[in-house]
Amino acid sequence: MAKDRERANAAQLAAAEKLGNQAASLEARLRVVSNERKLALEQVSFLEAKVESSANKFSDDLRRATYDAKKALADSYLDVLVSLKEKWEKKKAATDCEARLREVMTNIDLFKEIMNNNLLASDELLRLRTKEDLPEDFFARDSSAANGADDVTKRSGEFAAPEDLIKVLVFGQLVLLDVLKAREVACPGALLASFDSLDSFRGWKFQALATHKVAEGPYDTIGFDCGLECDVKTNKERSV
């Protein structure tokens, strides 16, 4: 009996020792698996961070490339607009110069016709009134002698005042109408103008020399310049 009990205890002890060894082996295996799992999680986290960084970099590169492309397109469009603006300004300047040249040539031809034909102010006023379809009383003078003298003095002063003649436009018929009206009021029946010399037209410049003083005023010579400048000489200055 005692021997059987010893054998049973020895067998149980051997089984317990075997289970202890198996438990130690499993525990070591569990530690290895746990370490491997920890490393795997670290690798996953690293890969996730790398993926996120790559996505951010791709997004930044795409945004930068899109911005550069849009900027290049906008710069090209701006260059086209600037070029078109420069061409338009040059064309506009050329068109304005051509229009001004046509107006100047028209007025020069008109003055040459007046001077060459020795036209009277009254005849030219009548022709211009008919051509421009103006009312009959457009050039009518005041019937009152006193008021008429005041109007003549006022018109002559306005026409000959230096501050009013600094910027006189020689373009258009209105300037010519004012000149003819003032001359007709001041000197009825007088010749409009005469050439000083053929060189007067050289350099786009000409003069209208009055054969009579305008209402006995201090100005008897009025020079017109196509550069939009007007020169007025007094009798005293001419004598000097």
mmCIF file of C-alpha atoms in Angstrom:
data_model
loop_
_atom_site.group_PDB
_atom_site.id
_atom_site.type_symbol
_atom_site.label_atom_id
_atom_site.label_comp_id
_atom_site.label_asym_id
_atom_site.label_seq_id
_atom_site.Cartn_x
_atom_site.Cartn_y
_atom_site.Cartn_z
ATOM 1 C CA MET A 1 0.000 0.000 0.000
ATOM 2 C CA ALA A 2 2.748 2.395 0.984
ATOM 3 C CA LYS A 3 4.612 1.668 -2.240
ATOM 4 C CA ASP A 4 1.501 2.264 -4.326
ATOM 5 C CA ARG A 5 0.986 5.585 -2.579
ATOM 6 C CA GLU A 6 4.617 6.589 -3.268
ATOM 7 C CA ARG A 7 4.318 5.640 -6.911
ATOM 8 C CA ALA A 8 1.112 7.673 -7.209
ATOM 9 C CA ASN A 9 2.727 10.680 -5.563
ATOM 10 C CA ALA A 10 5.749 10.362 -7.809
ATOM 11 C CA ALA A 11 3.502 10.193 -10.877
ATOM 12 C CA GLN A 12 1.531 13.252 -9.745
ATOM 13 C CA LEU A 13 4.768 15.076 -9.002
ATOM 14 C CA ALA A 14 6.094 14.261 -12.462
ATOM 15 C CA ALA A 15 2.815 15.398 -14.048
ATOM 16 C CA ALA A 16 2.859 18.626 -12.018
ATOM 17 C CA GLU A 17 6.460 19.270 -13.019
ATOM 18 C CA LYS A 18 5.581 18.638 -16.636
ATOM 19 C CA LEU A 19 2.650 21.070 -16.434
ATOM 20 C CA GLY A 20 4.948 23.640 -14.795
ATOM 21 C CA ASN A 21 7.415 23.306 -17.652
ATOM 22 C CA GLN A 22 4.607 23.655 -20.192
ATOM 23 C CA ALA A 23 3.301 26.748 -18.375
ATOM 24 C CA ALA A 24 6.778 28.306 -18.388
ATOM 25 C CA SER A 25 7.110 27.548 -22.099
ATOM 26 C CA LEU A 26 3.684 29.063 -22.829
ATOM 27 C CA GLU A 27 4.541 32.111 -20.733
ATOM 28 C CA ALA A 28 7.758 32.632 -22.691
ATOM 29 C CA ARG A 29 5.853 32.168 -25.936
ATOM 30 C CA LEU A 30 3.272 34.717 -24.770
ATOM 31 C CA ARG A 31 6.001 37.250 -24.047
ATOM 32 C CA VAL A 32 7.433 36.750 -27.543
ATOM 33 C CA VAL A 33 4.001 37.154 -29.137
ATOM 34 C CA SER A 34 3.346 40.257 -27.044
ATOM 35 C CA ASN A 35 6.639 41.782 -28.146
ATOM 36 C CA GLU A 36 5.900 40.929 -31.771
ATOM 37 C CA ARG A 37 2.430 42.494 -31.455
ATOM 38 C CA LYS A 38 3.951 45.634 -29.959
ATOM 39 C CA LEU A 39 6.440 45.883 -32.827
ATOM 40 C CA ALA A 40 3.655 45.313 -35.345
ATOM 41 C CA LEU A 41 1.564 48.105 -33.779
ATOM 42 C CA GLU A 42 4.556 50.420 -33.886
ATOM 43 C CA GLN A 43 5.089 49.600 -37.551
ATOM 44 C CA VAL A 44 1.405 50.209 -38.272
ATOM 45 C CA SER A 45 1.557 53.595 -36.542
ATOM 46 C CA PHE A 46 4.708 54.493 -38.480
ATOM 47 C CA LEU A 47 3.090 53.481 -41.765
ATOM 48 C CA GLU A 48 -0.066 55.446 -40.953
ATOM 49 C CA ALA A 49 2.012 58.541 -40.170
ATOM 50 C CA LYS A 50 3.963 58.031 -43.391
ATOM 51 C CA VAL A 51 0.745 57.688 -45.385
ATOM 52 C CA GLU A 52 -0.652 60.858 -43.826
ATOM 53 C CA SER A 53 2.584 62.730 -44.523
ATOM 54 C CA SER A 54 2.584 61.511 -48.123
ATOM 55 C CA ALA A 55 -1.053 62.581 -48.519
ATOM 56 C CA ASN A 56 -0.301 66.042 -47.105
ATOM 57 C CA LYS A 57 2.744 66.404 -49.342
ATOM 58 C CA PHE A 58 0.741 65.336 -52.382
ATOM 59 C CA SER A 59 -1.987 67.813 -51.486
ATOM 60 C CA ASP A 60 0.574 70.598 -51.036
ATOM 61 C CA ASP A 61 2.299 69.729 -54.303
ATOM 62 C CA LEU A 62 -1.033 69.646 -56.114
ATOM 63 C CA ARG A 63 -2.072 72.975 -54.591
ATOM 64 C CA ARG A 64 1.287 74.536 -55.453
ATOM 65 C CA ALA A 65 1.200 73.198 -59.002
ATOM 66 C CA THR A 66 -2.366 74.457 -59.451
ATOM 67 C CA TYR A 67 -1.411 77.882 -58.090
ATOM 68 C CA ASP A 68 1.639 78.094 -60.350
ATOM 69 C CA ALA A 69 -0.427 77.102 -63.379
ATOM 70 C CA LYS A 70 -3.143 79.636 -62.562
ATOM 71 C CA LYS A 71 -0.533 82.340 -61.928
ATOM 72 C CA ALA A 72 1.196 81.612 -65.234
ATOM 73 C CA LEU A 73 -2.171 81.736 -67.017
ATOM 74 C CA ALA A 74 -3.091 85.003 -65.288
ATOM 75 C CA ASP A 75 0.300 86.528 -66.168
ATOM 76 C CA SER A 76 -0.118 85.508 -69.790
ATOM 77 C CA TYR A 77 -3.632 86.961 -69.847
ATOM 78 C CA LEU A 78 -2.352 90.174 -68.255
ATOM 79 C CA ASP A 79 0.409 90.421 -70.858
ATOM 80 C CA VAL A 80 -2.193 90.031 -73.591
ATOM 81 C CA LEU A 81 -4.356 92.747 -72.019
ATOM 82 C CA VAL A 82 -1.381 95.113 -71.678
ATOM 83 C CA SER A 83 -0.391 94.477 -75.292
ATOM 84 C CA LEU A 84 -3.959 95.079 -76.472
ATOM 85 C CA LYS A 85 -4.143 98.272 -74.392
ATOM 86 C CA GLU A 86 -0.884 99.576 -75.876
ATOM 87 C CA LYS A 87 -2.057 98.774 -79.406
ATOM 88 C CA TRP A 88 -5.420 100.433 -78.713
ATOM 89 C CA GLU A 89 -3.746 103.558 -77.305
ATOM 90 C CA LYS A 90 -1.413 103.800 -80.313
ATOM 91 C CA LYS A 91 -4.316 103.317 -82.709
ATOM 92 C CA LYS A 92 -6.421 105.859 -80.815
ATOM 93 C CA ALA A 93 -3.561 108.383 -80.843
ATOM 94 C CA ALA A 94 -3.060 107.855 -84.573
ATOM 95 C CA THR A 95 -6.803 108.197 -85.198
ATOM 96 C CA ASP A 96 -6.970 111.386 -83.116
ATOM 97 C CA CYS A 97 -3.993 112.832 -84.985
ATOM 98 C CA GLU A 98 -5.587 111.988 -88.318
ATOM 99 C CA ALA A 99 -8.876 113.572 -87.252
ATOM 100 C CA ARG A 100 -7.122 116.714 -85.998
ATOM 101 C CA LEU A 101 -5.063 116.875 -89.189
ATOM 102 C CA ARG A 102 -8.210 116.669 -91.319
ATOM 103 C CA GLU A 103 -9.848 119.429 -89.279
ATOM 104 C CA VAL A 104 -6.742 121.633 -89.487
ATOM 105 C CA MET A 105 -6.419 121.089 -93.233
ATOM 106 C CA THR A 106 -10.109 121.895 -93.695
ATOM 107 C CA ASN A 107 -9.752 125.157 -91.787
ATOM 108 C CA ILE A 108 -6.518 126.036 -93.594
ATOM 109 C CA ASP A 109 -8.193 125.458 -96.955
ATOM 110 C CA LEU A 110 -11.098 127.624 -95.849
ATOM 111 C CA PHE A 111 -8.804 130.454 -94.745
ATOM 112 C CA LYS A 112 -6.789 130.165 -97.972
ATOM 113 C CA GLU A 113 -9.995 130.419 -99.998
ATOM 114 C CA ILE A 114 -11.071 133.485 -98.014
ATOM 115 C CA MET A 115 -7.684 135.169 -98.408
ATOM 116 C CA ASN A 116 -7.143 134.300 -102.069
ATOM 117 C CA ASN A 117 -10.619 135.442 -103.129
ATOM 118 C CA ASN A 118 -10.634 138.565 -100.909
ATOM 119 C CA LEU A 119 -14.066 137.612 -99.607
ATOM 120 C CA LEU A 120 -16.111 140.095 -97.597
ATOM 121 C CA ALA A 121 -17.208 139.226 -94.088
ATOM 122 C CA SER A 122 -20.869 139.808 -94.927
ATOM 123 C CA ASP A 123 -20.720 137.454 -97.939
ATOM 124 C CA GLU A 124 -18.921 134.747 -95.983
ATOM 125 C CA LEU A 125 -21.317 135.070 -93.056
ATOM 126 C CA LEU A 126 -24.242 134.647 -95.424
ATOM 127 C CA ARG A 127 -22.622 131.585 -97.022
ATOM 128 C CA LEU A 128 -21.830 130.019 -93.672
ATOM 129 C CA ARG A 129 -25.304 130.761 -92.344
ATOM 130 C CA THR A 130 -26.792 129.006 -95.362
ATOM 131 C CA LYS A 131 -24.339 126.096 -95.155
ATOM 132 C CA GLU A 132 -24.796 125.555 -91.411
ATOM 133 C CA ASP A 133 -28.570 126.102 -91.592
ATOM 134 C CA LEU A 134 -28.434 128.864 -88.988
ATOM 135 C CA PRO A 135 -31.349 131.194 -88.154
ATOM 136 C CA GLU A 136 -31.508 134.505 -89.984
ATOM 137 C CA ASP A 137 -30.976 136.556 -86.826
ATOM 138 C CA PHE A 138 -27.848 134.595 -85.824
ATOM 139 C CA PHE A 139 -25.557 137.438 -86.947
ATOM 140 C CA ALA A 140 -28.045 140.238 -86.390
ATOM 141 C CA ARG A 141 -26.733 143.327 -84.597
ATOM 142 C CA ASP A 142 -28.536 145.322 -81.991
ATOM 143 C CA SER A 143 -30.589 148.130 -83.567
ATOM 144 C CA SER A 144 -29.786 150.474 -80.701
ATOM 145 C CA ALA A 145 -26.652 152.563 -81.383
ATOM 146 C CA ALA A 146 -25.614 152.732 -77.738
ATOM 147 C CA ASN A 147 -26.151 149.071 -77.077
ATOM 148 C CA GLY A 148 -24.494 148.299 -80.389
ATOM 149 C CA ALA A 149 -21.374 150.213 -79.407
ATOM 150 C CA ASP A 150 -21.294 148.392 -76.064
ATOM 151 C CA ASP A 151 -21.691 145.043 -77.825
ATOM 152 C CA VAL A 152 -18.889 145.885 -80.265
ATOM 153 C CA THR A 153 -16.566 146.902 -77.453
ATOM 154 C CA LYS A 154 -17.496 143.814 -75.430
ATOM 155 C CA ARG A 155 -17.063 141.438 -78.381
ATOM 156 C CA SER A 156 -13.760 143.049 -79.376
ATOM 157 C CA GLY A 157 -12.508 142.884 -75.799
ATOM 158 C CA GLU A 158 -13.533 139.242 -75.467
ATOM 159 C CA PHE A 159 -11.920 138.357 -78.787
ATOM 160 C CA ALA A 160 -8.689 140.244 -78.185
ATOM 161 C CA ALA A 161 -8.195 139.642 -74.433
ATOM 162 C CA PRO A 162 -4.908 137.741 -73.979
ATOM 163 C CA GLU A 163 -6.265 135.564 -71.183
ATOM 164 C CA ASP A 164 -9.077 134.377 -73.483
ATOM 165 C CA LEU A 165 -6.719 133.747 -76.407
ATOM 166 C CA ILE A 166 -4.203 131.535 -74.571
ATOM 167 C CA LYS A 167 -6.102 128.410 -75.610
ATOM 168 C CA VAL A 168 -8.001 129.143 -78.856
ATOM 169 C CA LEU A 169 -9.164 126.145 -80.838
ATOM 170 C CA VAL A 170 -8.768 126.595 -84.550
ATOM 171 C CA PHE A 171 -10.780 123.433 -85.176
ATOM 172 C CA GLY A 172 -14.421 123.595 -86.202
ATOM 173 C CA GLN A 173 -16.662 126.216 -87.725
ATOM 174 C CA LEU A 174 -17.652 127.880 -84.445
ATOM 175 C CA VAL A 175 -14.262 129.605 -84.071
ATOM 176 C CA LEU A 176 -14.449 130.850 -87.629
ATOM 177 C CA LEU A 177 -18.014 132.066 -87.112
ATOM 178 C CA ASP A 178 -16.975 134.043 -84.024
ATOM 179 C CA VAL A 179 -14.071 135.631 -85.912
ATOM 180 C CA LEU A 180 -16.233 136.588 -88.858
ATOM 181 C CA LYS A 181 -19.011 137.894 -86.654
ATOM 182 C CA ALA A 182 -16.621 140.095 -84.655
ATOM 183 C CA ARG A 183 -15.037 141.470 -87.853
ATOM 184 C CA GLU A 184 -18.419 142.140 -89.438
ATOM 185 C CA VAL A 185 -19.619 143.976 -86.319
ATOM 186 C CA ALA A 186 -16.428 146.041 -86.075
ATOM 187 C CA CYS A 187 -15.679 146.709 -89.753
ATOM 188 C CA PRO A 188 -18.670 146.191 -92.083
ATOM 189 C CA GLY A 189 -17.595 145.616 -95.657
ATOM 190 C CA ALA A 190 -13.897 145.183 -94.813
ATOM 191 C CA LEU A 191 -11.765 142.485 -96.401
ATOM 192 C CA LEU A 192 -11.476 139.449 -94.170
ATOM 193 C CA ALA A 193 -7.728 138.858 -94.333
ATOM 194 C CA SER A 194 -4.706 138.858 -96.571
ATOM 195 C CA PHE A 195 -1.509 136.855 -96.789
ATOM 196 C CA ASP A 196 1.475 138.255 -94.990
ATOM 197 C CA SER A 197 3.666 136.023 -97.154
ATOM 198 C CA LEU A 198 3.640 132.537 -98.595
ATOM 199 C CA ASP A 199 5.941 131.489 -95.754
ATOM 200 C CA SER A 200 3.095 132.124 -93.313
ATOM 201 C CA PHE A 201 1.865 128.582 -93.885
ATOM 202 C CA ARG A 202 5.295 127.022 -93.403
ATOM 203 C CA GLY A 203 5.389 124.849 -90.290
ATOM 204 C CA TRP A 204 1.546 124.654 -90.010
ATOM 205 C CA LYS A 205 1.361 128.306 -88.972
ATOM 206 C CA PHE A 206 -0.573 131.168 -90.523
ATOM 207 C CA GLN A 207 -1.717 134.700 -89.697
ATOM 208 C CA ALA A 208 -4.889 136.654 -90.254
ATOM 209 C CA LEU A 209 -3.980 140.319 -90.666
ATOM 210 C CA ALA A 210 -6.857 142.703 -90.144
ATOM 211 C CA THR A 211 -6.929 145.611 -92.573
ATOM 212 C CA HIS A 212 -8.757 147.719 -89.989
ATOM 213 C CA LYS A 213 -8.411 147.974 -86.236
ATOM 214 C CA VAL A 214 -11.075 146.086 -84.332
ATOM 215 C CA ALA A 215 -13.280 148.813 -82.826
ATOM 216 C CA GLU A 216 -10.211 151.074 -82.464
ATOM 217 C CA GLY A 217 -8.849 148.588 -79.923
ATOM 218 C CA PRO A 218 -5.200 148.044 -79.059
ATOM 219 C CA TYR A 219 -4.970 144.797 -81.041
ATOM 220 C CA ASP A 220 -4.671 144.719 -84.809
ATOM 221 C CA THR A 221 -2.763 141.490 -85.485
ATOM 222 C CA ILE A 222 -3.938 138.048 -84.438
ATOM 223 C CA GLY A 223 -1.766 135.030 -85.170
ATOM 224 C CA PHE A 224 -3.182 131.510 -85.151
ATOM 225 C CA ASP A 225 -1.052 128.448 -84.558
ATOM 226 C CA CYS A 226 -2.148 124.864 -85.146
ATOM 227 C CA GLY A 227 -0.381 123.900 -81.921
ATOM 228 C CA LEU A 228 -3.379 125.398 -80.047
ATOM 229 C CA GLU A 229 -1.443 128.579 -79.160
ATOM 230 C CA CYS A 230 -2.562 132.110 -80.038
ATOM 231 C CA ASP A 231 -0.272 135.154 -80.174
ATOM 232 C CA VAL A 232 -1.716 138.659 -79.805
ATOM 233 C CA LYS A 233 0.432 141.698 -80.573
ATOM 234 C CA THR A 234 -0.502 145.197 -79.508
ATOM 235 C CA ASN A 235 0.137 148.278 -81.597
ATOM 236 C CA LYS A 236 2.872 149.317 -79.151
ATOM 237 C CA GLU A 237 4.592 145.948 -79.407
ATOM 238 C CA ARG A 238 4.459 146.051 -83.210
ATOM 239 C CA SER A 239 5.990 149.521 -83.285
ATOM 240 C CA VAL A 240 8.819 148.299 -81.035
#
